[in-house]
Tab-separated table of C-alpha atoms and ligand atoms in Angstrom:
chain	number	residue	atom	x	y	z
A	1	MET	CA	9.881	-127.516	-61.084
A	2	THR	CA	11.603	-129.285	-58.302
A	3	ILE	CA	13.082	-132.654	-59.143
A	4	PRO	CA	11.617	-135.200	-56.771
A	5	ALA	CA	14.317	-136.256	-54.369
A	6	PRO	CA	14.592	-139.895	-53.306
A	7	ALA	CA	12.692	-140.702	-50.105
A	8	SER	CA	15.956	-141.479	-48.336
A	9	SER	CA	16.782	-137.763	-48.340
A	10	LEU	CA	13.633	-137.115	-46.345
A	11	ALA	CA	14.772	-139.764	-43.864
A	12	ALA	CA	18.282	-138.347	-43.804
A	13	TYR	CA	16.973	-134.819	-43.270
A	14	LEU	CA	14.746	-136.018	-40.391
A	15	ASP	CA	17.642	-137.869	-38.795
A	16	ALA	CA	19.851	-134.807	-39.011
A	17	THR	CA	17.365	-132.334	-37.634
A	18	ALA	CA	15.939	-134.052	-34.553
A	19	GLU	CA	17.771	-131.765	-32.167
A	20	ARG	CA	16.489	-128.613	-33.823
A	21	ARG	CA	12.986	-130.059	-33.858
A	22	LEU	CA	13.126	-130.761	-30.137
A	23	ALA	CA	14.433	-127.300	-29.382
A	24	ARG	CA	11.551	-125.642	-31.278
A	25	TYR	CA	9.005	-127.887	-29.576
A	26	LEU	CA	10.446	-127.048	-26.125
A	27	GLU	CA	10.343	-123.315	-26.999
A	28	PHE	CA	6.658	-123.753	-27.887
A	29	LEU	CA	6.031	-125.472	-24.551
A	30	ARG	CA	7.599	-122.569	-22.641
A	31	ILE	CA	4.721	-120.304	-23.645
A	32	PRO	CA	2.009	-120.616	-20.932
A	33	SER	CA	-0.904	-120.425	-23.380
A	34	ILE	CA	-3.676	-121.204	-20.898
A	35	SER	CA	-6.838	-120.122	-22.710
A	36	GLY	CA	-9.165	-120.316	-19.734
A	37	ILE	CA	-7.347	-117.741	-17.587
A	38	PRO	CA	-7.773	-114.153	-18.791
A	39	GLU	CA	-4.282	-113.016	-17.606
A	40	HIS	CA	-2.790	-115.493	-20.034
A	41	ALA	CA	-4.395	-113.916	-23.093
A	42	PRO	CA	-1.139	-112.273	-24.129
A	43	ASP	CA	0.570	-115.683	-23.861
A	44	CYS	CA	-2.075	-117.264	-26.102
A	45	ARG	CA	-1.382	-114.565	-28.671
A	46	ARG	CA	2.362	-115.086	-28.324
A	47	ALA	CA	1.869	-118.840	-28.966
A	48	ALA	CA	-0.248	-118.045	-32.035
A	49	GLU	CA	2.378	-115.631	-33.397
A	50	GLN	CA	5.243	-118.049	-32.712
A	51	LEU	CA	3.335	-120.769	-34.482
A	52	ALA	CA	2.633	-118.479	-37.461
A	53	ALA	CA	6.314	-117.587	-37.688
A	54	ASP	CA	7.287	-121.247	-37.628
A	55	LEU	CA	4.724	-122.114	-40.300
A	56	LEU	CA	6.075	-119.335	-42.504
A	57	ALA	CA	9.671	-120.471	-41.967
A	58	GLY	CA	8.563	-124.037	-42.657
A	59	GLY	CA	7.427	-123.126	-46.176
A	60	LEU	CA	3.683	-122.817	-45.633
A	61	GLU	CA	1.777	-120.074	-47.525
A	62	HIS	CA	-1.073	-117.677	-46.679
A	63	VAL	CA	-0.035	-117.778	-43.043
A	64	GLU	CA	-2.387	-115.766	-40.973
A	65	VAL	CA	-3.115	-114.997	-37.350
A	66	SER	CA	-6.886	-114.546	-37.663
A	67	GLU	CA	-8.892	-112.593	-35.143
A	68	THR	CA	-11.926	-114.354	-33.658
A	69	GLY	CA	-13.025	-112.034	-30.844
A	70	GLY	CA	-11.160	-114.314	-28.458
A	71	HIS	CA	-7.786	-116.024	-28.843
A	72	PRO	CA	-6.706	-115.993	-32.506
A	73	ILE	CA	-6.910	-118.809	-34.974
A	74	VAL	CA	-3.720	-119.608	-36.885
A	75	TYR	CA	-4.268	-120.580	-40.504
A	76	ALA	CA	-1.781	-121.594	-43.194
A	77	ASP	CA	-1.961	-123.638	-46.362
A	78	TRP	CA	0.020	-125.147	-49.211
A	79	LEU	CA	-2.228	-125.688	-52.246
A	80	ASN	CA	0.163	-126.301	-55.139
A	81	ALA	CA	-0.742	-129.915	-55.923
A	82	PRO	CA	-3.508	-129.636	-58.478
A	83	GLY	CA	-5.550	-132.813	-58.867
A	84	ALA	CA	-4.282	-134.173	-55.556
A	85	PRO	CA	-6.538	-134.470	-52.564
A	86	THR	CA	-6.782	-131.711	-49.928
A	87	VAL	CA	-6.416	-132.304	-46.205
A	88	LEU	CA	-7.488	-129.900	-43.488
A	89	LEU	CA	-5.451	-130.572	-40.314
A	90	TYR	CA	-6.630	-129.171	-37.011
A	91	GLY	CA	-4.879	-128.789	-33.663
A	92	HIS	CA	-5.044	-126.436	-30.689
A	93	TYR	CA	-2.200	-124.404	-29.248
A	94	ASP	CA	-3.891	-123.543	-25.924
A	95	VAL	CA	-3.464	-125.621	-22.793
A	96	GLN	CA	-5.227	-126.386	-19.571
A	97	PRO	CA	-4.429	-124.624	-16.262
A	98	VAL	CA	-1.718	-126.237	-14.173
A	99	ASP	CA	-3.229	-126.521	-10.676
A	100	PRO	CA	-2.376	-128.200	-8.351
A	101	LEU	CA	1.114	-126.807	-8.924
A	102	ASP	CA	2.729	-128.608	-5.966
A	103	GLU	CA	2.062	-132.007	-7.550
A	104	TRP	CA	4.295	-131.250	-10.512
A	105	LEU	CA	7.795	-132.753	-10.530
A	106	ALA	CA	9.072	-129.726	-12.459
A	107	ALA	CA	7.723	-126.305	-13.357
A	108	PRO	CA	4.953	-126.913	-15.985
A	109	PHE	CA	6.290	-124.288	-18.409
A	110	ASP	CA	9.968	-125.067	-18.027
A	111	PRO	CA	10.010	-128.342	-19.937
A	112	VAL	CA	12.283	-131.150	-18.714
A	113	VAL	CA	13.554	-133.974	-20.946
A	114	ARG	CA	14.121	-137.156	-18.975
A	115	ASP	CA	14.163	-140.839	-19.915
A	116	GLY	CA	12.868	-140.143	-23.381
A	117	ARG	CA	9.978	-138.132	-22.085
A	118	VAL	CA	9.229	-134.392	-22.178
A	119	LEU	CA	7.433	-133.174	-19.088
A	120	ALA	CA	5.400	-129.979	-19.447
A	121	ARG	CA	1.882	-128.646	-19.647
A	122	GLY	CA	0.825	-129.139	-23.250
A	123	ALA	CA	3.630	-131.592	-23.933
A	124	SER	CA	1.057	-133.995	-25.319
A	125	ASP	CA	-2.270	-132.136	-25.445
A	126	ASP	CA	-1.957	-130.658	-28.011
A	127	LYS	CA	1.427	-129.061	-28.696
A	128	SER	CA	2.909	-132.477	-29.528
A	129	ASN	CA	0.512	-133.023	-32.398
A	130	ILE	CA	0.941	-129.444	-33.701
A	131	SER	CA	4.713	-129.679	-33.574
A	132	ILE	CA	4.717	-133.074	-35.274
A	133	ALA	CA	2.511	-131.739	-38.104
A	134	LEU	CA	4.694	-128.659	-38.584
A	135	SER	CA	7.810	-130.736	-38.616
A	136	ALA	CA	6.461	-133.268	-41.138
A	137	VAL	CA	5.333	-130.543	-43.547
A	138	GLU	CA	8.583	-128.648	-43.239
A	139	ALA	CA	10.691	-131.763	-43.788
A	140	VAL	CA	8.830	-132.732	-46.927
A	141	LEU	CA	8.967	-129.196	-48.336
A	142	VAL	CA	12.650	-128.792	-47.612
A	143	THR	CA	13.724	-132.084	-49.066
A	144	ARG	CA	11.290	-132.290	-52.039
A	145	GLY	CA	10.246	-128.747	-52.650
A	146	ALA	CA	6.610	-129.766	-52.717
A	147	LEU	CA	3.942	-131.715	-50.868
A	148	PRO	CA	2.270	-134.566	-52.656
A	149	LEU	CA	-1.148	-133.169	-51.716
A	150	ASN	CA	-2.821	-129.915	-50.739
A	151	LEU	CA	-2.832	-129.021	-47.106
A	152	ARG	CA	-4.663	-126.530	-44.927
A	153	LEU	CA	-3.576	-126.141	-41.326
A	154	LEU	CA	-5.898	-124.638	-38.724
A	155	PHE	CA	-4.817	-124.209	-35.137
A	156	GLU	CA	-7.180	-122.717	-32.588
A	157	GLY	CA	-6.471	-121.261	-29.131
A	158	GLU	CA	-9.720	-121.918	-27.271
A	159	GLU	CA	-10.174	-125.702	-27.353
A	160	GLU	CA	-9.628	-125.998	-23.618
A	161	SER	CA	-12.185	-123.279	-22.962
A	162	SER	CA	-15.098	-124.569	-25.089
A	163	SER	CA	-13.953	-123.329	-28.553
A	164	VAL	CA	-16.504	-120.503	-28.240
A	165	HIS	CA	-15.286	-118.612	-31.353
A	166	LEU	CA	-14.447	-121.588	-33.524
A	167	GLU	CA	-17.882	-122.340	-35.008
A	168	PRO	CA	-18.602	-118.744	-36.055
A	169	TRP	CA	-15.110	-118.617	-37.605
A	170	LEU	CA	-15.610	-121.878	-39.461
A	171	THR	CA	-18.986	-120.638	-40.729
A	172	ALA	CA	-17.520	-117.347	-41.868
A	173	ASN	CA	-14.548	-119.042	-43.576
A	174	ALA	CA	-16.246	-122.187	-44.843
A	175	ALA	CA	-15.790	-121.253	-48.514
A	176	ARG	CA	-11.997	-121.159	-48.191
A	177	LEU	CA	-11.634	-124.279	-46.043
A	178	ALA	CA	-12.758	-126.822	-48.652
A	179	ALA	CA	-10.974	-130.172	-48.242
A	180	ASP	CA	-11.589	-133.883	-48.774
A	181	VAL	CA	-11.092	-134.745	-45.154
A	182	ALA	CA	-10.428	-133.130	-41.813
A	183	LEU	CA	-7.714	-134.593	-39.649
A	184	VAL	CA	-8.385	-133.597	-36.086
A	185	ALA	CA	-4.976	-133.987	-34.483
A	186	ASP	CA	-6.045	-133.975	-30.849
A	187	SER	CA	-5.858	-137.612	-29.846
A	188	GLY	CA	-3.403	-140.321	-29.150
A	189	PHE	CA	-2.479	-143.973	-28.860
A	190	PHE	CA	-4.467	-146.721	-27.193
A	191	ALA	CA	-3.658	-148.474	-23.938
A	192	GLY	CA	-0.232	-150.031	-24.004
A	193	ASN	CA	1.027	-147.471	-26.541
A	194	LEU	CA	-0.738	-149.025	-29.508
A	195	PRO	CA	-1.064	-146.789	-32.540
A	196	ALA	CA	-4.740	-145.811	-32.776
A	197	ILE	CA	-7.211	-144.008	-34.987
A	198	THR	CA	-10.334	-142.657	-33.413
A	199	VAL	CA	-13.228	-143.290	-35.807
A	200	GLY	CA	-16.119	-142.560	-33.521
A	201	LEU	CA	-16.892	-139.922	-30.859
A	202	ARG	CA	-20.005	-139.718	-28.819
A	203	GLY	CA	-22.250	-136.636	-28.794
A	204	LEU	CA	-24.250	-135.222	-25.944
A	205	ALA	CA	-27.761	-134.105	-25.133
A	206	ALA	CA	-28.276	-132.368	-21.796
A	207	ALA	CA	-31.470	-131.540	-19.970
A	208	GLU	CA	-32.887	-130.462	-16.636
A	209	ILE	CA	-36.114	-131.707	-15.115
A	210	HIS	CA	-37.913	-129.316	-12.781
A	211	VAL	CA	-40.853	-130.714	-10.781
A	212	ARG	CA	-43.200	-128.285	-9.025
A	213	GLY	CA	-45.614	-129.335	-6.302
A	214	PRO	CA	-47.219	-127.021	-3.704
A	215	PHE	CA	-46.409	-123.290	-3.816
A	216	GLN	CA	-43.709	-123.846	-1.164
A	217	ASP	CA	-42.382	-126.511	1.223
A	218	VAL	CA	-45.410	-127.503	3.379
A	219	HIS	CA	-46.044	-129.543	6.595
A	220	SER	CA	-45.982	-133.270	5.893
A	221	GLY	CA	-48.341	-133.991	8.785
A	222	VAL	CA	-50.971	-131.481	7.711
A	223	TYR	CA	-50.768	-132.157	3.954
A	224	GLY	CA	-49.130	-135.642	3.638
A	225	GLY	CA	-51.541	-137.951	1.868
A	226	ALA	CA	-53.350	-135.142	0.128
A	227	ILE	CA	-50.793	-134.022	-2.440
A	228	GLU	CA	-48.042	-135.471	-4.608
A	229	ASN	CA	-44.516	-135.083	-3.322
A	230	PRO	CA	-42.232	-133.562	-6.065
A	231	ILE	CA	-39.224	-135.604	-4.998
A	232	ASN	CA	-41.222	-138.825	-5.021
A	233	ALA	CA	-42.590	-137.812	-8.445
A	234	LEU	CA	-39.092	-137.025	-9.782
A	235	ALA	CA	-37.801	-140.360	-8.439
A	236	SER	CA	-40.598	-142.226	-10.285
A	237	ILE	CA	-39.871	-140.284	-13.478
A	238	ILE	CA	-36.179	-141.073	-13.262
A	239	ALA	CA	-36.887	-144.756	-12.418
A	240	SER	CA	-38.980	-145.023	-15.584
A	241	LEU	CA	-36.235	-143.766	-17.876
A	242	LYS	CA	-34.332	-147.086	-17.925
A	243	GLY	CA	-35.328	-150.684	-17.596
A	244	ALA	CA	-33.730	-153.395	-15.449
A	245	ASP	CA	-31.920	-154.501	-18.650
A	246	GLY	CA	-30.094	-151.196	-18.757
A	247	ARG	CA	-31.907	-150.047	-21.843
A	248	VAL	CA	-33.269	-146.532	-22.149
A	249	ARG	CA	-37.101	-146.811	-22.308
A	250	ILE	CA	-37.740	-143.542	-24.106
A	251	PRO	CA	-39.594	-144.549	-27.316
A	252	GLY	CA	-37.496	-143.870	-30.397
A	253	PHE	CA	-34.313	-143.349	-28.422
A	254	TYR	CA	-32.344	-145.997	-30.357
A	255	ASP	CA	-34.050	-145.459	-33.755
A	256	ASP	CA	-31.140	-143.531	-35.391
A	257	VAL	CA	-28.232	-145.533	-33.869
A	258	VAL	CA	-25.964	-146.808	-36.618
A	259	ALA	CA	-25.632	-150.521	-35.857
A	260	LEU	CA	-22.161	-151.926	-35.066
A	261	SER	CA	-21.205	-154.428	-37.740
A	262	ASP	CA	-20.123	-157.923	-36.799
A	263	ALA	CA	-16.657	-157.067	-38.073
A	264	GLU	CA	-16.516	-153.945	-35.840
A	265	ARG	CA	-17.700	-155.941	-32.849
A	266	ALA	CA	-15.081	-158.581	-33.515
A	267	ALA	CA	-12.315	-155.933	-33.844
A	268	MET	CA	-13.449	-154.235	-30.675
A	269	ALA	CA	-13.337	-157.537	-28.795
A	270	THR	CA	-9.617	-157.908	-29.653
A	271	LEU	CA	-8.606	-154.563	-28.103
A	272	PRO	CA	-6.470	-155.023	-25.035
A	273	PHE	CA	-8.870	-154.226	-22.207
A	274	ASP	CA	-8.776	-155.539	-18.665
A	275	GLU	CA	-12.332	-155.427	-17.255
A	276	GLU	CA	-11.259	-156.541	-13.770
A	277	ALA	CA	-8.616	-153.834	-13.633
A	278	LEU	CA	-11.214	-151.215	-14.550
A	279	ARG	CA	-13.624	-152.552	-11.925
A	280	ALA	CA	-10.947	-152.470	-9.262
A	281	GLU	CA	-9.723	-149.030	-10.288
A	282	LEU	CA	-13.230	-147.602	-9.972
A	283	ASP	CA	-13.847	-149.561	-6.729
A	284	VAL	CA	-17.259	-150.800	-7.795
A	285	PRO	CA	-18.673	-154.270	-7.038
A	286	ALA	CA	-19.452	-154.949	-10.705
A	287	LEU	CA	-19.479	-153.382	-14.164
A	288	VAL	CA	-23.051	-153.179	-15.436
A	289	GLY	CA	-24.943	-151.656	-18.334
A	290	GLU	CA	-27.177	-152.223	-21.312
A	291	SER	CA	-27.724	-155.957	-21.807
A	292	GLY	CA	-26.424	-157.577	-24.947
A	293	TRP	CA	-23.316	-155.438	-25.273
A	294	THR	CA	-19.778	-155.706	-23.897
A	295	THR	CA	-18.338	-153.130	-21.501
A	296	MET	CA	-16.125	-151.796	-24.294
A	297	GLU	CA	-19.103	-151.418	-26.622
A	298	ARG	CA	-21.297	-149.868	-23.923
A	299	ARG	CA	-18.722	-147.185	-23.023
A	300	SER	CA	-17.897	-146.143	-26.593
A	301	ALA	CA	-20.326	-147.276	-29.232
A	302	ARG	CA	-23.670	-147.303	-27.408
A	303	PRO	CA	-25.734	-144.340	-26.203
A	304	THR	CA	-26.347	-143.752	-22.513
A	305	LEU	CA	-28.610	-141.821	-20.184
A	306	ASP	CA	-27.348	-140.680	-16.792
A	307	VAL	CA	-28.634	-138.549	-13.993
A	308	ASN	CA	-25.770	-136.152	-13.124
A	309	GLY	CA	-27.347	-134.481	-10.090
A	310	ILE	CA	-30.566	-134.331	-8.118
A	311	TRP	CA	-31.687	-131.818	-5.557
A	312	GLY	CA	-34.621	-130.505	-3.616
A	313	GLY	CA	-36.239	-130.536	-0.183
A	314	PHE	CA	-34.302	-130.768	3.028
A	315	SER	CA	-30.887	-132.412	3.267
A	316	GLY	CA	-29.467	-130.795	6.395
A	317	GLU	CA	-28.750	-132.487	9.667
A	318	GLY	CA	-31.657	-134.014	11.562
A	319	ALA	CA	-35.234	-134.263	10.419
A	320	LYS	CA	-37.533	-131.766	8.821
A	321	THR	CA	-41.118	-132.906	8.258
A	322	ILE	CA	-41.948	-131.260	4.948
A	323	ILE	CA	-43.341	-132.039	1.583
A	324	PRO	CA	-40.933	-130.063	-0.618
A	325	GLY	CA	-42.278	-127.561	-3.103
A	326	ARG	CA	-39.684	-128.325	-5.812
A	327	ALA	CA	-37.411	-131.135	-7.070
A	328	HIS	CA	-34.786	-130.964	-9.786
A	329	ALA	CA	-32.511	-133.243	-11.779
A	330	LYS	CA	-29.829	-132.828	-14.393
A	331	ILE	CA	-29.641	-135.477	-17.085
A	332	THR	CA	-27.210	-136.098	-19.920
A	333	CYS	CA	-27.311	-138.611	-22.681
A	334	ARG	CA	-24.122	-139.651	-24.509
A	335	LEU	CA	-25.064	-140.070	-28.184
A	336	VAL	CA	-23.709	-142.132	-31.004
A	337	ALA	CA	-24.041	-141.701	-34.721
A	338	ASP	CA	-26.628	-140.829	-36.127
A	339	GLN	CA	-28.522	-139.642	-33.032
A	340	ASP	CA	-29.417	-135.928	-33.151
A	341	PRO	CA	-29.171	-134.016	-29.848
A	342	THR	CA	-32.270	-131.948	-30.545
A	343	ARG	CA	-34.343	-134.976	-31.488
A	344	ILE	CA	-33.182	-136.901	-28.420
A	345	PHE	CA	-34.026	-133.968	-26.186
A	346	GLU	CA	-37.561	-133.823	-27.640
A	347	LEU	CA	-38.067	-137.554	-27.141
A	348	LEU	CA	-36.881	-137.287	-23.554
A	349	ARG	CA	-39.125	-134.261	-22.904
A	350	ASP	CA	-42.216	-135.939	-24.325
A	351	TYR	CA	-41.583	-139.146	-22.466
A	352	VAL	CA	-41.022	-137.366	-19.106
A	353	ARG	CA	-44.327	-135.508	-19.567
A	354	GLU	CA	-46.074	-138.764	-20.319
A	355	VAL	CA	-44.738	-140.696	-17.309
A	356	ALA	CA	-44.983	-137.779	-14.812
A	357	PRO	CA	-47.529	-138.656	-12.148
A	358	PRO	CA	-50.531	-136.385	-11.681
A	359	GLY	CA	-50.495	-133.726	-9.002
A	360	VAL	CA	-47.210	-132.065	-10.068
A	361	ARG	CA	-46.138	-129.754	-12.903
A	362	VAL	CA	-43.064	-130.818	-14.814
A	363	ASP	CA	-40.798	-128.756	-16.999
A	364	VAL	CA	-38.026	-130.270	-19.096
A	365	VAL	CA	-35.434	-127.782	-20.268
A	366	ALA	CA	-32.784	-128.317	-22.940
A	367	MET	CA	-29.255	-127.608	-21.739
A	368	GLY	CA	-27.341	-127.925	-25.014
A	369	GLY	CA	-25.483	-130.731	-26.561
A	370	GLY	CA	-23.326	-131.788	-29.491
A	371	ARG	CA	-23.463	-134.220	-32.345
A	372	PRO	CA	-21.687	-137.599	-32.416
A	373	THR	CA	-19.272	-138.367	-35.251
A	374	LEU	CA	-18.419	-141.540	-37.048
A	375	THR	CA	-15.794	-141.919	-39.762
A	376	PRO	CA	-16.028	-145.076	-41.834
A	377	GLU	CA	-12.927	-147.138	-41.312
A	378	ASP	CA	-12.726	-147.705	-45.077
A	379	HIS	CA	-12.509	-143.956	-45.863
A	380	PRO	CA	-9.420	-143.460	-48.129
A	381	ALA	CA	-7.870	-140.991	-45.690
A	382	THR	CA	-8.371	-143.301	-42.689
A	383	GLN	CA	-6.905	-146.188	-44.643
A	384	ALA	CA	-3.965	-144.154	-45.853
A	385	TYR	CA	-3.273	-143.007	-42.331
A	386	ALA	CA	-3.503	-146.592	-41.071
A	387	ARG	CA	-0.984	-147.725	-43.695
A	388	ALA	CA	1.350	-144.818	-42.720
A	389	LEU	CA	1.140	-145.785	-39.024
A	390	GLY	CA	1.848	-149.405	-39.871
A	391	ALA	CA	4.800	-148.570	-42.024
A	392	THR	CA	6.439	-146.251	-39.503
A	393	PHE	CA	5.526	-147.689	-36.115
A	394	GLY	CA	5.833	-151.255	-37.297
A	395	ARG	CA	2.364	-152.361	-36.238
A	396	ALA	CA	-1.097	-151.789	-37.579
A	397	PRO	CA	-3.148	-149.311	-35.664
A	398	VAL	CA	-6.304	-150.169	-33.787
A	399	PHE	CA	-9.558	-148.379	-34.635
A	400	VAL	CA	-11.271	-147.090	-31.536
A	401	ARG	CA	-14.382	-145.197	-30.616
A	402	GLU	CA	-14.106	-142.711	-27.805
A	403	GLY	CA	-16.824	-142.523	-25.210
A	404	GLY	CA	-16.283	-138.797	-24.784
A	405	SER	CA	-16.801	-135.939	-27.192
A	406	VAL	CA	-14.480	-133.787	-29.319
A	407	PRO	CA	-16.940	-131.010	-30.207
A	408	VAL	CA	-14.696	-129.583	-32.952
A	409	ALA	CA	-14.927	-132.899	-34.827
A	410	ALA	CA	-18.685	-132.527	-35.006
A	411	SER	CA	-18.248	-128.882	-36.099
A	412	PHE	CA	-16.095	-129.920	-39.046
A	413	GLU	CA	-18.705	-132.477	-40.050
A	414	SER	CA	-21.751	-130.248	-39.680
A	415	ILE	CA	-20.351	-126.881	-40.785
A	416	LEU	CA	-17.821	-127.887	-43.391
A	417	GLY	CA	-19.516	-131.079	-44.457
A	418	MET	CA	-16.391	-133.149	-44.517
A	419	PRO	CA	-15.536	-136.531	-43.022
A	420	VAL	CA	-13.369	-136.372	-39.930
A	421	THR	CA	-10.527	-138.639	-38.787
A	422	VAL	CA	-9.415	-138.057	-35.213
A	423	MET	CA	-5.743	-138.902	-34.802
A	424	GLY	CA	-2.619	-138.026	-32.915
A	425	PHE	CA	0.355	-139.318	-30.998
A	426	MET	CA	-0.297	-138.587	-27.346
A	427	PRO	CA	0.541	-141.360	-24.940
A	428	PRO	CA	-2.660	-142.995	-23.556
A	429	ASN	CA	-1.576	-142.228	-19.982
A	430	GLY	CA	0.075	-138.877	-20.718
A	431	ASN	CA	-1.565	-136.977	-17.807
A	432	PHE	CA	-3.337	-134.473	-20.082
A	433	HIS	CA	-5.231	-131.896	-18.052
A	434	ALA	CA	-3.406	-133.208	-14.946
A	435	PRO	CA	-0.066	-132.608	-13.188
A	436	ASN	CA	3.075	-133.993	-14.902
A	437	GLU	CA	1.723	-134.084	-18.485
A	438	TRP	CA	4.313	-135.792	-20.681
A	439	MET	CA	5.108	-136.838	-24.232
A	440	ASP	CA	7.118	-139.775	-25.490
A	441	MET	CA	9.857	-138.413	-27.729
A	442	ALA	CA	10.281	-141.686	-29.654
A	443	ASN	CA	6.651	-141.466	-30.631
A	444	PHE	CA	7.075	-137.785	-31.461
A	445	GLU	CA	9.886	-138.563	-33.884
A	446	THR	CA	8.142	-141.533	-35.414
A	447	GLY	CA	4.963	-139.474	-35.577
A	448	VAL	CA	6.724	-136.933	-37.816
A	449	ARG	CA	7.710	-139.752	-40.164
A	450	ALA	CA	4.146	-141.235	-39.995
A	451	LEU	CA	2.532	-137.961	-41.032
A	452	ALA	CA	5.053	-137.436	-43.876
A	453	CYS	CA	4.274	-141.007	-44.974
A	454	PHE	CA	0.488	-140.319	-44.752
A	455	PHE	CA	0.853	-137.414	-47.203
A	456	ASP	CA	2.372	-139.796	-49.761
A	457	GLU	CA	-0.130	-142.588	-49.018
A	458	PHE	CA	-3.209	-140.385	-49.318
A	459	ALA	CA	-1.848	-138.697	-52.448
A	460	GLY	CA	-1.169	-142.074	-53.986
A	461	ARG	CA	2.449	-141.142	-54.489
A	462	PRO	CA	4.519	-144.229	-55.178
A	463	ALA	CA	6.982	-145.048	-52.371
A	464	GLY	CA	10.629	-144.345	-52.923
B	501	LIG	ZN1	-6.653	-131.366	-26.712
């Protein structure tokens, strides 16, 4: 048995090894693991193998580069804390393409350290979070010989190209992935560099509406007045989807929405958020939406329905006197817990059929979707992580709900049946997916200490 070392030796170790940590992180950033571009497949594999080698060197066990049919998944664990909780930590080693290259201040895969920032593709999303996790685990294992809890690490290489092989892999490996909680380390801080924990993510339900009128475009003088116009019909269908109050009028649409508590609404109202700046940035005359809810609530904790595209008929230069034969629209709904994408699609389909005017045929086609997620703020892992952030960054984190989706979070919930906390250390304005992606190295270093502290907090290990 290893004699527990005082916590100060962990701190001393971390202080003494910052340079080495940075060097390894920069080495990782030099691998152009762009998952969406086939020529980079060997680079994705190289990143996976490098990661596996680092995990092995860091003291992790059962390290494996697991084949998926696409880019491999890297798995490792450390399960020698019987009776202690088990955490499954997820990250992704693949990155987005780098275009437009001429807007980068330095080559995207030749990382530059300047003014406390590292500039490179993947510097924040998501190689920062992976490197932080690896560093925290390694530091605890080196200084104490053991982790206070059980840990499984799972790093995929296809997050930026739709995670096509992740769900089948999770399903096939579900039995050996058991854990009390999944930490999805693919997120970051809130505006103004506030430590943040993402407790809610919206889901999605997508559909297309196809309206068919006459067998082809026909003369509007000869037939106008005798038949329904598919574009007019589509417009009336779309107009009936939402009321003037911004509420979706589909019966049952809101039935499964988990209500925001008064405390959650109060906390959300305290988040730093400049409505006027957002309005100006978007160059719109006003911010509008569902009545009764604030802008912050509407864009993160309430469901939406939006038309994404509409087409049909003649849109070329000049006039063309036709009644079009077809009209089409694409629609997506952003969903919140506990709305089910399939159920929402069915409600939409039935309502569209009901409100469609006579004289046209209407098809509503499902175009996929994903489930929303919601982690209770009082979940022990969330609370432990909040305490760790507070202790290391010196300020309590904010709990936020993201308006977008992180499909893997829903996969962990639905396939592995475990609660999910979405976390990470990326700067809120870190240019992910864009030119000049960067990471704040002070946050990187404090992040390593925060994760190490989280392990103790969640395990209930006394401080010191
Ligand atoms: Zn990411």
